[in-house]
mmCIF file with all atom_site columns, C-alpha atoms in Angstrom:
data_model
loop_
_atom_site.group_PDB
_atom_site.id
_atom_site.type_symbol
_atom_site.label_atom_id
_atom_site.label_alt_id
_atom_site.label_comp_id
_atom_site.label_asym_id
_atom_site.label_entity_id
_atom_site.label_seq_id
_atom_site.pdbx_PDB_ins_code
_atom_site.Cartn_x
_atom_site.Cartn_y
_atom_site.Cartn_z
_atom_site.occupancy
_atom_site.B_iso_or_equiv
_atom_site.pdbx_formal_charge
_atom_site.auth_seq_id
_atom_site.auth_comp_id
_atom_site.auth_asym_id
_atom_site.auth_atom_id
_atom_site.pdbx_PDB_model_num
ATOM 1   C CA . MET K 1 1   ? -2.770  -30.028 -13.205 1.00 46.00 ? 179 MET K CA 1
ATOM 2   C CA . ARG K 1 2   ? -3.059  -29.579 -9.473  1.00 53.00 ? 180 ARG K CA 1
ATOM 3   C CA . GLY K 1 3   ? -6.302  -27.918 -8.362  1.00 54.00 ? 181 GLY K CA 1
ATOM 4   C CA . SER K 1 4   ? -8.235  -29.004 -11.444 1.00 56.00 ? 182 SER K CA 1
ATOM 5   C CA . THR K 1 5   ? -9.939  -32.271 -12.208 1.00 66.00 ? 183 THR K CA 1
ATOM 6   C CA . SER K 1 6   ? -10.244 -31.239 -15.880 1.00 70.00 ? 184 SER K CA 1
ATOM 7   C CA . GLY K 1 7   ? -6.495  -31.092 -16.438 1.00 74.00 ? 185 GLY K CA 1
ATOM 8   C CA . ARG K 1 8   ? -6.850  -27.634 -17.978 1.00 87.00 ? 186 ARG K CA 1
ATOM 9   C CA . PRO K 1 9   ? -4.378  -25.013 -16.716 1.00 90.00 ? 187 PRO K CA 1
ATOM 10  C CA . VAL K 1 10  ? -6.960  -22.214 -16.878 1.00 90.00 ? 188 VAL K CA 1
ATOM 11  C CA . MET K 1 11  ? -9.255  -24.142 -14.529 1.00 92.00 ? 189 MET K CA 1
ATOM 12  C CA . ALA K 1 12  ? -6.415  -24.716 -12.065 1.00 91.00 ? 190 ALA K CA 1
ATOM 13  C CA . ALA K 1 13  ? -5.527  -21.007 -12.232 1.00 92.00 ? 191 ALA K CA 1
ATOM 14  C CA . LEU K 1 14  ? -9.129  -19.979 -11.633 1.00 91.00 ? 192 LEU K CA 1
ATOM 15  C CA . ASP K 1 15  ? -9.332  -22.399 -8.715  1.00 93.00 ? 193 ASP K CA 1
ATOM 16  C CA . LEU K 1 16  ? -6.255  -20.832 -7.135  1.00 94.00 ? 194 LEU K CA 1
ATOM 17  C CA . LEU K 1 17  ? -7.355  -17.259 -7.806  1.00 94.00 ? 195 LEU K CA 1
ATOM 18  C CA . GLY K 1 18  ? -10.878 -17.978 -6.583  1.00 93.00 ? 196 GLY K CA 1
ATOM 19  C CA . ARG K 1 19  ? -9.680  -18.882 -3.115  1.00 94.00 ? 197 ARG K CA 1
ATOM 20  C CA . ARG K 1 20  ? -10.608 -16.399 -0.440  1.00 93.00 ? 198 ARG K CA 1
ATOM 21  C CA . TRP K 1 21  ? -8.141  -13.479 -0.290  1.00 96.00 ? 199 TRP K CA 1
ATOM 22  C CA . ALA K 1 22  ? -5.833  -14.834 -3.030  1.00 96.00 ? 200 ALA K CA 1
ATOM 23  C CA . LEU K 1 23  ? -6.487  -12.005 -5.476  1.00 95.00 ? 201 LEU K CA 1
ATOM 24  C CA . ARG K 1 24  ? -6.277  -9.410  -2.733  1.00 95.00 ? 202 ARG K CA 1
ATOM 25  C CA . VAL K 1 25  ? -2.828  -10.671 -1.723  1.00 97.00 ? 203 VAL K CA 1
ATOM 26  C CA . LEU K 1 26  ? -1.674  -10.509 -5.345  1.00 97.00 ? 204 LEU K CA 1
ATOM 27  C CA . TRP K 1 27  ? -3.174  -7.038  -5.741  1.00 94.00 ? 205 TRP K CA 1
ATOM 28  C CA . GLU K 1 28  ? -1.473  -5.706  -2.622  1.00 96.00 ? 206 GLU K CA 1
ATOM 29  C CA . LEU K 1 29  ? 1.889   -7.180  -3.614  1.00 97.00 ? 207 LEU K CA 1
ATOM 30  C CA . SER K 1 30  ? 1.537   -5.695  -7.088  1.00 96.00 ? 208 SER K CA 1
ATOM 31  C CA . LEU K 1 31  ? 1.516   -2.270  -5.452  1.00 95.00 ? 209 LEU K CA 1
ATOM 32  C CA . ASP K 1 32  ? 4.562   -2.863  -3.250  1.00 95.00 ? 210 ASP K CA 1
ATOM 33  C CA . PRO K 1 33  ? 6.414   -5.745  -1.610  1.00 96.00 ? 211 PRO K CA 1
ATOM 34  C CA . ALA K 1 34  ? 5.420   -6.170  2.020   1.00 97.00 ? 212 ALA K CA 1
ATOM 35  C CA . GLY K 1 35  ? 6.316   -8.082  5.126   1.00 96.00 ? 213 GLY K CA 1
ATOM 36  C CA . PHE K 1 36  ? 3.804   -10.453 6.675   1.00 96.00 ? 214 PHE K CA 1
ATOM 37  C CA . ARG K 1 37  ? 2.402   -7.987  9.240   1.00 95.00 ? 215 ARG K CA 1
ATOM 38  C CA . GLU K 1 38  ? 2.219   -5.155  6.700   1.00 96.00 ? 216 GLU K CA 1
ATOM 39  C CA . LEU K 1 39  ? 0.438   -7.383  4.216   1.00 96.00 ? 217 LEU K CA 1
ATOM 40  C CA . GLN K 1 40  ? -1.990  -8.512  6.898   1.00 96.00 ? 218 GLN K CA 1
ATOM 41  C CA . ARG K 1 41  ? -2.651  -4.852  7.772   1.00 95.00 ? 219 ARG K CA 1
ATOM 42  C CA . ARG K 1 42  ? -3.340  -4.011  4.106   1.00 95.00 ? 220 ARG K CA 1
ATOM 43  C CA . CYS K 1 43  ? -5.767  -6.945  3.873   1.00 93.00 ? 221 CYS K CA 1
ATOM 44  C CA . GLU K 1 44  ? -7.861  -5.813  6.817   1.00 91.00 ? 222 GLU K CA 1
ATOM 45  C CA . GLY K 1 45  ? -9.809  -8.621  8.331   1.00 81.00 ? 223 GLY K CA 1
ATOM 46  C CA . MET K 1 46  ? -7.634  -11.484 7.105   1.00 93.00 ? 224 MET K CA 1
ATOM 47  C CA . SER K 1 47  ? -6.473  -13.873 9.780   1.00 95.00 ? 225 SER K CA 1
ATOM 48  C CA . SER K 1 48  ? -2.799  -14.692 10.041  1.00 96.00 ? 226 SER K CA 1
ATOM 49  C CA . SER K 1 49  ? -3.485  -18.376 9.357   1.00 97.00 ? 227 SER K CA 1
ATOM 50  C CA . VAL K 1 50  ? -5.351  -17.613 6.118   1.00 97.00 ? 228 VAL K CA 1
ATOM 51  C CA . LEU K 1 51  ? -2.622  -15.205 5.007   1.00 97.00 ? 229 LEU K CA 1
ATOM 52  C CA . SER K 1 52  ? 0.034   -17.804 5.731   1.00 97.00 ? 230 SER K CA 1
ATOM 53  C CA . THR K 1 53  ? -1.887  -20.417 3.750   1.00 97.00 ? 231 THR K CA 1
ATOM 54  C CA . ARG K 1 54  ? -2.463  -18.086 0.782   1.00 97.00 ? 232 ARG K CA 1
ATOM 55  C CA . LEU K 1 55  ? 1.164   -16.988 0.691   1.00 97.00 ? 233 LEU K CA 1
ATOM 56  C CA . SER K 1 56  ? 2.252   -20.613 0.743   1.00 97.00 ? 234 SER K CA 1
ATOM 57  C CA . GLU K 1 57  ? -0.159  -21.544 -2.070  1.00 97.00 ? 235 GLU K CA 1
ATOM 58  C CA . LEU K 1 58  ? 0.843   -18.553 -4.174  1.00 97.00 ? 236 LEU K CA 1
ATOM 59  C CA . ALA K 1 59  ? 4.523   -19.320 -3.606  1.00 97.00 ? 237 ALA K CA 1
ATOM 60  C CA . ASP K 1 60  ? 3.978   -22.976 -4.568  1.00 96.00 ? 238 ASP K CA 1
ATOM 61  C CA . ALA K 1 61  ? 2.324   -21.709 -7.751  1.00 96.00 ? 239 ALA K CA 1
ATOM 62  C CA . GLY K 1 62  ? 5.363   -19.574 -8.537  1.00 97.00 ? 240 GLY K CA 1
ATOM 63  C CA . LEU K 1 63  ? 3.535   -16.254 -8.178  1.00 98.00 ? 241 LEU K CA 1
ATOM 64  C CA . VAL K 1 64  ? 4.985   -14.960 -4.898  1.00 98.00 ? 242 VAL K CA 1
ATOM 65  C CA . GLU K 1 65  ? 8.420   -15.191 -3.332  1.00 98.00 ? 243 GLU K CA 1
ATOM 66  C CA . SER K 1 66  ? 9.870   -14.132 -0.018  1.00 95.00 ? 244 SER K CA 1
ATOM 67  C CA . GLY K 1 67  ? 13.192  -12.673 0.903   1.00 87.00 ? 245 GLY K CA 1
ATOM 68  C CA . ASP K 1 68  ? 14.663  -9.872  2.981   1.00 86.00 ? 246 ASP K CA 1
ATOM 69  C CA . ASP K 1 69  ? 11.705  -10.034 5.372   1.00 90.00 ? 247 ASP K CA 1
ATOM 70  C CA . SER K 1 70  ? 9.160   -9.260  2.650   1.00 96.00 ? 248 SER K CA 1
ATOM 71  C CA . TYR K 1 71  ? 6.970   -10.923 0.071   1.00 98.00 ? 249 TYR K CA 1
ATOM 72  C CA . ARG K 1 72  ? 6.895   -9.850  -3.545  1.00 97.00 ? 250 ARG K CA 1
ATOM 73  C CA . LEU K 1 73  ? 5.511   -10.997 -6.855  1.00 98.00 ? 251 LEU K CA 1
ATOM 74  C CA . THR K 1 74  ? 7.695   -13.121 -9.073  1.00 98.00 ? 252 THR K CA 1
ATOM 75  C CA . ALA K 1 75  ? 7.984   -12.313 -12.777 1.00 98.00 ? 253 ALA K CA 1
ATOM 76  C CA . LEU K 1 76  ? 5.172   -14.821 -13.369 1.00 97.00 ? 254 LEU K CA 1
ATOM 77  C CA . GLY K 1 77  ? 3.075   -13.114 -10.688 1.00 98.00 ? 255 GLY K CA 1
ATOM 78  C CA . ARG K 1 78  ? 3.595   -9.723  -12.342 1.00 97.00 ? 256 ARG K CA 1
ATOM 79  C CA . GLU K 1 79  ? 2.564   -11.247 -15.690 1.00 97.00 ? 257 GLU K CA 1
ATOM 80  C CA . LEU K 1 80  ? -0.616  -12.527 -14.062 1.00 96.00 ? 258 LEU K CA 1
ATOM 81  C CA . VAL K 1 81  ? -1.454  -9.111  -12.610 1.00 95.00 ? 259 VAL K CA 1
ATOM 82  C CA . ASP K 1 82  ? -0.839  -7.566  -16.040 1.00 96.00 ? 260 ASP K CA 1
ATOM 83  C CA . ALA K 1 83  ? -3.085  -10.192 -17.630 1.00 95.00 ? 261 ALA K CA 1
ATOM 84  C CA . LEU K 1 84  ? -5.837  -9.284  -15.174 1.00 93.00 ? 262 LEU K CA 1
ATOM 85  C CA . GLY K 1 85  ? -5.700  -5.638  -16.311 1.00 92.00 ? 263 GLY K CA 1
ATOM 86  C CA . PRO K 1 86  ? -8.330  -6.066  -19.062 1.00 95.00 ? 264 PRO K CA 1
ATOM 87  C CA . LEU K 1 87  ? -10.620 -7.878  -16.595 1.00 92.00 ? 265 LEU K CA 1
ATOM 88  C CA . ASN K 1 88  ? -10.189 -4.979  -14.171 1.00 91.00 ? 266 ASN K CA 1
ATOM 89  C CA . ALA K 1 89  ? -11.092 -2.482  -16.925 1.00 94.00 ? 267 ALA K CA 1
ATOM 90  C CA . TRP K 1 90  ? -14.104 -4.570  -17.923 1.00 95.00 ? 268 TRP K CA 1
ATOM 91  C CA . SER K 1 91  ? -15.300 -4.842  -14.315 1.00 94.00 ? 269 SER K CA 1
ATOM 92  C CA . ASP K 1 92  ? -15.088 -1.049  -13.887 1.00 94.00 ? 270 ASP K CA 1
ATOM 93  C CA . LYS K 1 93  ? -17.260 -0.604  -16.982 1.00 95.00 ? 271 LYS K CA 1
ATOM 94  C CA . TRP K 1 94  ? -19.647 -3.307  -15.789 1.00 94.00 ? 272 TRP K CA 1
ATOM 95  C CA . ALA K 1 95  ? -19.976 -1.691  -12.357 1.00 94.00 ? 273 ALA K CA 1
ATOM 96  C CA . ARG K 1 96  ? -20.739 1.689   -13.932 1.00 93.00 ? 274 ARG K CA 1
ATOM 97  C CA . GLN K 1 97  ? -23.371 0.142   -16.189 1.00 93.00 ? 275 GLN K CA 1
ATOM 98  C CA . MET K 1 98  ? -24.952 -1.778  -13.342 1.00 92.00 ? 276 MET K CA 1
ATOM 99  C CA . GLY K 1 99  ? -24.967 1.359   -11.218 1.00 89.00 ? 277 GLY K CA 1
ATOM 100 C CA . ALA K 1 100 ? -26.693 3.277   -14.003 1.00 82.00 ? 278 ALA K CA 1
ATOM 101 C CA . ALA K 1 101 ? -29.196 0.452   -14.507 1.00 80.00 ? 279 ALA K CA 1
ATOM 102 C CA . GLU K 1 102 ? -30.022 0.381   -10.796 1.00 82.00 ? 280 GLU K CA 1
ATOM 103 C CA . ALA K 1 103 ? -30.365 4.170   -10.708 1.00 79.00 ? 281 ALA K CA 1
ATOM 104 C CA . ASP K 1 104 ? -32.812 3.994   -13.630 1.00 78.00 ? 282 ASP K CA 1
ATOM 105 C CA . GLY K 1 105 ? -34.833 1.259   -11.919 1.00 69.00 ? 283 GLY K CA 1
ATOM 106 C CA . ALA K 1 106 ? -33.877 -1.266  -14.595 1.00 55.00 ? 284 ALA K CA 1
ATOM 107 C CA . GLY K 1 107 ? -32.161 -3.476  -12.046 1.00 49.00 ? 285 GLY K CA 1
ATOM 108 C CA . THR K 1 108 ? -35.446 -4.867  -10.734 1.00 48.00 ? 286 THR K CA 1
ATOM 109 C CA . SER K 1 109 ? -36.324 -6.820  -13.865 1.00 44.00 ? 287 SER K CA 1
ATOM 110 C CA . ALA K 1 110 ? -33.593 -9.406  -13.246 1.00 43.00 ? 288 ALA K CA 1
ATOM 111 C CA . ASP K 1 111 ? -35.026 -10.184 -9.847  1.00 43.00 ? 289 ASP K CA 1
ATOM 112 C CA . THR K 1 112 ? -38.572 -10.682 -11.144 1.00 39.00 ? 290 THR K CA 1
ATOM 113 C CA . GLY K 1 113 ? -37.653 -12.651 -14.243 1.00 39.00 ? 291 GLY K CA 1
ATOM 114 C CA . THR K 1 114 ? -39.224 -10.061 -16.532 1.00 38.00 ? 292 THR K CA 1
ATOM 115 C CA . GLY K 1 115 ? -36.012 -8.710  -18.033 1.00 39.00 ? 293 GLY K CA 1
ATOM 116 C CA . THR K 1 116 ? -35.778 -7.297  -21.516 1.00 37.00 ? 294 THR K CA 1
ATOM 117 C CA . GLY K 1 117 ? -33.204 -9.827  -22.672 1.00 38.00 ? 295 GLY K CA 1
ATOM 118 C CA . THR K 1 118 ? -30.471 -7.225  -23.100 1.00 37.00 ? 296 THR K CA 1
ATOM 119 C CA . GLY K 1 119 ? -27.972 -9.526  -21.443 1.00 38.00 ? 297 GLY K CA 1
ATOM 120 C CA . THR K 1 120 ? -26.970 -7.150  -18.653 1.00 38.00 ? 298 THR K CA 1
ATOM 121 C CA . GLU K 1 121 ? -29.163 -8.837  -16.079 1.00 38.00 ? 299 GLU K CA 1
ATOM 122 C CA . ALA K 1 122 ? -27.585 -12.278 -16.498 1.00 39.00 ? 300 ALA K CA 1
ATOM 123 C CA . GLY K 1 123 ? -24.135 -11.258 -15.269 1.00 40.00 ? 301 GLY K CA 1
ATOM 124 C CA . ARG K 1 124 ? -25.352 -9.251  -12.344 1.00 36.00 ? 302 ARG K CA 1
ATOM 125 C CA . PRO K 1 125 ? -24.293 -10.353 -8.873  1.00 37.00 ? 303 PRO K CA 1
ATOM 126 C CA . ARG K 1 126 ? -26.980 -11.089 -6.318  1.00 35.00 ? 304 ARG K CA 1
ATOM 127 C CA . ARG K 1 127 ? -26.962 -9.067  -3.144  1.00 31.00 ? 305 ARG K CA 1
#
């Protein structure tokens, strides 16, 4: 499987999706097809060379296609976005919980190594 030394499709998929801006491109195209310039505008801050590379990689992976001066998700790309729905819901819940923990002052225990072992500190991103 290209992009994975393990030969596991999930690892190759995570490698592709973990590339800078890849998920943002998929997200934007899930909302509406877009031409190159429009897509670049929606992904503020992305260089044209990176966008071109990501579109090419996503097209090679069968997730994005172009035509009529716009890019759009393929059926496989739409399936991927649908599959990411539960992860999106989980991340919203996680963000709310982390926000509540930080507001309560509980967020400091992960940084000092004196956590309560509740498990919420382990998945917390560093800032």
